[in-house]
Short mmCIF file of C-alpha atoms in Angstrom, two decimals:
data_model
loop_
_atom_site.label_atom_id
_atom_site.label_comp_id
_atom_site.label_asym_id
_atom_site.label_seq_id
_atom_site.Cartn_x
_atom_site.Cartn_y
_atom_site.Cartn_z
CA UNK X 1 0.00 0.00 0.00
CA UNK X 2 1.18 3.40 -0.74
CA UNK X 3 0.31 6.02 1.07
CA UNK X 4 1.12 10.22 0.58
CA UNK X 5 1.07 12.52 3.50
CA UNK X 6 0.18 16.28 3.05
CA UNK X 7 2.95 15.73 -0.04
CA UNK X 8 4.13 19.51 -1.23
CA UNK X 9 6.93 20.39 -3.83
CA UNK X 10 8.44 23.94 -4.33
CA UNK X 11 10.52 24.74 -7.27
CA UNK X 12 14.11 25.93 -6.54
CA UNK X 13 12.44 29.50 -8.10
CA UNK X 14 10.03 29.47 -5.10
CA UNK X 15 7.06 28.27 -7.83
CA UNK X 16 4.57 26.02 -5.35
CA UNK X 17 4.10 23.32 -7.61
CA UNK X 18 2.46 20.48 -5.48
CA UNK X 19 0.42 21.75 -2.05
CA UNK X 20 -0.71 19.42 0.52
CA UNK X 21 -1.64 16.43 -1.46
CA UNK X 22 -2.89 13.34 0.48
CA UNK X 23 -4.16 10.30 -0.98
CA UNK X 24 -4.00 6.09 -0.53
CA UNK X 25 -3.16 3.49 -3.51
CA UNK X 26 -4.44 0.52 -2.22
CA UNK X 27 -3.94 -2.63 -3.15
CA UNK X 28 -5.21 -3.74 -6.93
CA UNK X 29 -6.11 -0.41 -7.47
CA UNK X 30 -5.37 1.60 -10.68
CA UNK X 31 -5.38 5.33 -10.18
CA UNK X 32 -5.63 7.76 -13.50
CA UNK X 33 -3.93 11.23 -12.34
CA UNK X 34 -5.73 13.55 -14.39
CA UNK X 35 -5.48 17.81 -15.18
CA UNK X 36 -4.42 20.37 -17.32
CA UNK X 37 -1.14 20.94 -17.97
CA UNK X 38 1.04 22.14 -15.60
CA UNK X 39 -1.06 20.76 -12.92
CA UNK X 40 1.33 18.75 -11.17
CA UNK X 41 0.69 15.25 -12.00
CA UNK X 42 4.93 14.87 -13.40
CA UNK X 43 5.99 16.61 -10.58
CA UNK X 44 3.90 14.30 -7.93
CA UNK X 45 5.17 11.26 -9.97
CA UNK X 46 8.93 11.92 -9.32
CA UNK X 47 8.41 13.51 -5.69
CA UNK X 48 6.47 9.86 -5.15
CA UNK X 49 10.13 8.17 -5.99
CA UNK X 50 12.48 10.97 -4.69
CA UNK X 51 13.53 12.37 -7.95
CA UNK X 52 12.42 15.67 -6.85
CA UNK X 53 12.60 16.48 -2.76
CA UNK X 54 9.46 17.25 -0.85
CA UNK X 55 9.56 20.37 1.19
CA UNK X 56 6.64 18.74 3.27
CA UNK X 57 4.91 15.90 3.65
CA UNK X 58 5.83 11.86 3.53
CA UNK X 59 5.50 9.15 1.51
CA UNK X 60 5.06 5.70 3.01
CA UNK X 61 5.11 2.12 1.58
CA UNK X 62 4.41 -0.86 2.70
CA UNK X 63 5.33 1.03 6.40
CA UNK X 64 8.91 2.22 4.59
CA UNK X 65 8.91 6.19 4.62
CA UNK X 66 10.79 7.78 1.78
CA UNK X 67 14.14 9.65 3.34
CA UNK X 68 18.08 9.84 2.22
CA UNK X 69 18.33 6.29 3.96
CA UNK X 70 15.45 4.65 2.48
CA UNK X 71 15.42 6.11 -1.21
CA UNK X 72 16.95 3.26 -2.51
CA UNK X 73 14.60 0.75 -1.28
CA UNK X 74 11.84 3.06 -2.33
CA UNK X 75 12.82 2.71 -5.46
CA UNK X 76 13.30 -1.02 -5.53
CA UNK X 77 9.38 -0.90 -4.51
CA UNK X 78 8.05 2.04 -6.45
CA UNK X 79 9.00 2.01 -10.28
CA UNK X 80 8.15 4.62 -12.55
CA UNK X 81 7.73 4.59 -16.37
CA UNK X 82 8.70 7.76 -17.81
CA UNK X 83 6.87 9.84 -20.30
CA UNK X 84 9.61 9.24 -23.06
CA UNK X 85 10.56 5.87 -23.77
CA UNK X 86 14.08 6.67 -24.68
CA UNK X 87 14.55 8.14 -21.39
CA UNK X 88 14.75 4.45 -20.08
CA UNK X 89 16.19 2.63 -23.11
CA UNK X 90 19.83 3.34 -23.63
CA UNK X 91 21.98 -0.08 -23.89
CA UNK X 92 22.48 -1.66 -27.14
CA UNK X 93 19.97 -4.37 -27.02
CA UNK X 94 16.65 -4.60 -25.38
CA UNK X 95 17.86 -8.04 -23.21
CA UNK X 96 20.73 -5.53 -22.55
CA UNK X 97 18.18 -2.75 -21.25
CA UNK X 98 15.96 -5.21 -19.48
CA UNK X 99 18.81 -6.40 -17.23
CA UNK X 100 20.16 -3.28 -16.33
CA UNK X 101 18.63 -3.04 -12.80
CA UNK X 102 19.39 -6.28 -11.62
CA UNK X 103 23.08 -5.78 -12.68
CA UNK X 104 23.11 -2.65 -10.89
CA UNK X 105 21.47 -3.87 -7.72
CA UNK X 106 24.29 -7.16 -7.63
CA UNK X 107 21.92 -9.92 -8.66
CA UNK X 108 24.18 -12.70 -10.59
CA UNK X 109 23.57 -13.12 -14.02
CA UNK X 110 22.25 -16.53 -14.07
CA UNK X 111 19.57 -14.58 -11.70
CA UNK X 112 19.08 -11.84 -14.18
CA UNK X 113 19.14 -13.98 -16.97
CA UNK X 114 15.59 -15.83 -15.43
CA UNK X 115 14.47 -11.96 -14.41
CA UNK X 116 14.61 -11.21 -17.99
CA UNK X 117 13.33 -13.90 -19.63
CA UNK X 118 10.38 -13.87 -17.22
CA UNK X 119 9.94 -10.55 -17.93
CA UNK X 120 9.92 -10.77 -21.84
CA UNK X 121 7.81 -13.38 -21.59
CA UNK X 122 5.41 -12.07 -18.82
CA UNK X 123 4.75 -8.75 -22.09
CA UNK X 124 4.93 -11.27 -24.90
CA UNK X 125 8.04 -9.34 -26.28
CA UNK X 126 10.48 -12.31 -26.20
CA UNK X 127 10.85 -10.86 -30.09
CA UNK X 128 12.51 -7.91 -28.96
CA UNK X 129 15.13 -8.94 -26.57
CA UNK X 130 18.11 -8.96 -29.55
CA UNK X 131 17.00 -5.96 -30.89
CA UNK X 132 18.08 -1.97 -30.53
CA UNK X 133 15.44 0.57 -29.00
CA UNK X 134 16.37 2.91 -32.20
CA UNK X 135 14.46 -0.22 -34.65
CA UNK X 136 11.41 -0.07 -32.70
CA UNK X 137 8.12 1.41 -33.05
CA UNK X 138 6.48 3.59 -30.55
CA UNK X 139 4.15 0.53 -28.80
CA UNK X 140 7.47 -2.00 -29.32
CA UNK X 141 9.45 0.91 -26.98
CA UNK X 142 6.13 1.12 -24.54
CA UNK X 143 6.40 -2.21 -24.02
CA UNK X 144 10.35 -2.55 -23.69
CA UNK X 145 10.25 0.42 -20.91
CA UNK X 146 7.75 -1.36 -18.79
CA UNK X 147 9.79 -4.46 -18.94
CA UNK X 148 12.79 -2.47 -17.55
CA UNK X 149 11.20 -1.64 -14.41
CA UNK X 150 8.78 -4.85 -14.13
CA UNK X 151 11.91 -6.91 -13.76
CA UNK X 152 12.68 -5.24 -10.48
CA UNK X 153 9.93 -6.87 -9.08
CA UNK X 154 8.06 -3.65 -7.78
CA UNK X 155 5.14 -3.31 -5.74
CA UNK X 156 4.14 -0.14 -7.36
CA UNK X 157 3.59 1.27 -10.98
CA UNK X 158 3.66 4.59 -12.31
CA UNK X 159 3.11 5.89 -15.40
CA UNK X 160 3.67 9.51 -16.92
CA UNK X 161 1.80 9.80 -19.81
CA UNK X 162 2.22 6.36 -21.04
CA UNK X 163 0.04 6.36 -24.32
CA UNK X 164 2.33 9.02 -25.58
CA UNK X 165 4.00 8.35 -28.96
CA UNK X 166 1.23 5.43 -29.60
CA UNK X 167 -1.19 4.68 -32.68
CA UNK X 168 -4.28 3.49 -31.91
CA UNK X 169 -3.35 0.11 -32.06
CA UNK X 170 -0.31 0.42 -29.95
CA UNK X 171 -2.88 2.03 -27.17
CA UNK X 172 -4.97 -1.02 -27.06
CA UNK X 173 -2.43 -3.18 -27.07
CA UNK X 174 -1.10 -1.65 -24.00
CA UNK X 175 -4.41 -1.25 -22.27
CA UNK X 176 -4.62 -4.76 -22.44
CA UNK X 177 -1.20 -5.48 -20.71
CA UNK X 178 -1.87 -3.06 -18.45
CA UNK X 179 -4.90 -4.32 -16.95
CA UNK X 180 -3.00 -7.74 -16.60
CA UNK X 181 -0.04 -6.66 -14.43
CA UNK X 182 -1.86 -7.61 -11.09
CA UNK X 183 0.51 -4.63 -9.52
CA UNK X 184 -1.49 -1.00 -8.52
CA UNK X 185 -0.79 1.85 -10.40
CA UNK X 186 -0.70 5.25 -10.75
CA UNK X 187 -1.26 6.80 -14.25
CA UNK X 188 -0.53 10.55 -15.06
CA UNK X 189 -2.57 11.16 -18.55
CA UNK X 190 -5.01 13.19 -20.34
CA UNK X 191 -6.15 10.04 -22.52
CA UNK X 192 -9.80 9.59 -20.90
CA UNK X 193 -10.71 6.69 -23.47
CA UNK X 194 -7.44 5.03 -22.35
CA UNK X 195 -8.73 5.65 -18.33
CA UNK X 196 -12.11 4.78 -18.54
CA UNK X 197 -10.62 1.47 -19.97
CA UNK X 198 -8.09 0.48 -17.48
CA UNK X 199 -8.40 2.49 -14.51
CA UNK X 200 -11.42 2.46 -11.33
CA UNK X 201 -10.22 5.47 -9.35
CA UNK X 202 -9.65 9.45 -10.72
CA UNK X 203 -8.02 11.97 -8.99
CA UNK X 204 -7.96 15.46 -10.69
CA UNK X 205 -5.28 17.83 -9.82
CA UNK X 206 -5.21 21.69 -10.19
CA UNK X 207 -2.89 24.12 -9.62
CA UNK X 208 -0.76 21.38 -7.24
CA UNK X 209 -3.98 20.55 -5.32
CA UNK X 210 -6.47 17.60 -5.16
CA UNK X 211 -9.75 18.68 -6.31
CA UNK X 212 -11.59 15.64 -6.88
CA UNK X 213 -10.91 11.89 -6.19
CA UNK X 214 -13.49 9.75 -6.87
CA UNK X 215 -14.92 6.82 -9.57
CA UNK X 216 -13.91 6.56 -12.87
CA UNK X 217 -17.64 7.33 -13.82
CA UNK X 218 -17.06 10.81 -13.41
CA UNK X 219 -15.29 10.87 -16.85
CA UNK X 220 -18.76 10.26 -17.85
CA UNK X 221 -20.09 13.90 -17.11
CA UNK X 222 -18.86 16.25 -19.62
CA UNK X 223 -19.89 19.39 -17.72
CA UNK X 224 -17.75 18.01 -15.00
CA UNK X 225 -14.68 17.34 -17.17
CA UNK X 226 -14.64 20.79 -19.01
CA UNK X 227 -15.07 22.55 -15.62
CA UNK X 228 -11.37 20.67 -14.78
CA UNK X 229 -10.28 22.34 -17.64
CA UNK X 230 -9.81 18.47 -19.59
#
C-alpha cells in the first residue's frame, strides 16, 4: 500500500508546484492522475520516488517512509515509467536494457538472466530482446520500458503519460497489458478513453492541489470534465 502525507513540492524558483496532497493506492487499485497541464501530476510522480525532494509531507510504503536512507529501497518498490521511452532505453539491445537493474542492484547473471526472460515473456516481447530501441516502433518501446522496471519486481507502478508516442493500435495493445499486471498503479494522462478502460479510481489535480478523487464514472459527465479544464 502506498500512502502520501500532506505531499508539497516547491521549485528551486520558489514556484509552489504540489500543495498538501494526500491520498492512498491501495492494493489492486489503478489510479488515472488527471489535469491540465502544468497541474502537477509529473511533478507528484517523481516527488512519489524521490527524484524531486518534498519540502513537506511523507510518503510511506508498505510502512517504509521515503528519506536519504530509504530512497533506494523506495525505489526497488516504487517504479516509474517515464513519459519518453528513450529516457529508459539506452543499452544496445533490449535483453541488454531489461537487465540493467538487476546488474546494478548485484543480482548474478544466471539470476538476471531468469528476471529477464520472465519478464519478456510475462509482455509477450520475447521478439525484442536482440534488438536496438532505435528499430522499434512507438508501442514495441512502450512495451520494452515497462519491462525495464517490471523486472525489479516492484510493488508499485507509475506511469507519466504512457500512451504518448502510440497509434491506436499500440494504445490497445497496451491497455490490455496493463490491466493484466496484477501490480497498482498510478497513471498521469489526459487520454480519458485510455482511463475509462483500465483504470477504477480518478483523482484530478489543479494548480498542485487535489480537487476531486473519486470513480472513474465521473469521466462520464462532460460538464464536470470541461469545468477541470480536460
Amino acid at each position: 500500500m502506498l500512502r502520501l502525507q500532506e505531499i508539497t513540492v516547491i521549485y528551486p524558483d520558489k514556484t509552489l508546484a504540489v500543495e498538501k496532497v494526500s491520498f492512498t493506492l491501495n492494493e489492486g487499485e489503478s489510479i488515472a492522475l488527471l489535469g491540465e497541464n502544468g497541474a502537477g501530476k509529473t511533478t507528484l510522480l517523481l516527488a512519489i520516488v524521490g527524484i524531486l525532494e518534498l519540502a513537506d509531507g511523507t510518503v510511506e510504503i508498505d510502512n517504509l517512509q521515503l528519506g536519504k536512507k530509504t530512497i533506494n529501497e523506495i525505489r526497488k518498490r516504487i517504479a516509474l515509467v517515464f513519459q519518453n521511452p528513450d529516457d529508459q532505453l539506452f543499452m544496445p539491445y533490449i535483453y541488454d536494457d531489461i537487465a540493467f537493474g538487476c546488474r546494478n542492484a548485484g543480482l548474478p547473471e544466471h539470476a538476471v538472466k531468469i528476471r529477464v526472460q520472465e519478464t519478456l515473456d510475462q509482455l509477450s516481447i520475447r521478439h525484442l530482446e536482440n534488438r536496438s530501441s532505435l528499430k522499434l516502433s512507438g508501442g514495441e518501446k512502450r512495451m520494452a520500458a515497462i519491462a525495464t522496471v517490471l523486472a525489479m519486481n516492484p510493488s508499485v507502478l507509475l506511469f507519466d503519460e504512457p500512451t504518448a508516442f502510440l497509434d491506436p493500435k499500440a494504445k490497445r495493445s497496451l491497455a490490455k497489458t496493463l490491466k493484466q499486471l496484477p501490480f497498482p498503479k498510478i497513471i498521469a494522462t489526459h487520454d480519458i478513453a485510455f482511463v475509462k478502460e483500465v483504470c477504477d479510481r480518478v483523482i484530478v489535480l489543479k494548480n498542485g492541489r487535489i480537487i476531486t478523487d473519486g470513480s472513474v464514472s465521473l469521466l462520464d459527465d462532460t460538464e464536470l470534465l470541461r469545468s477541470f479544464g480536460l
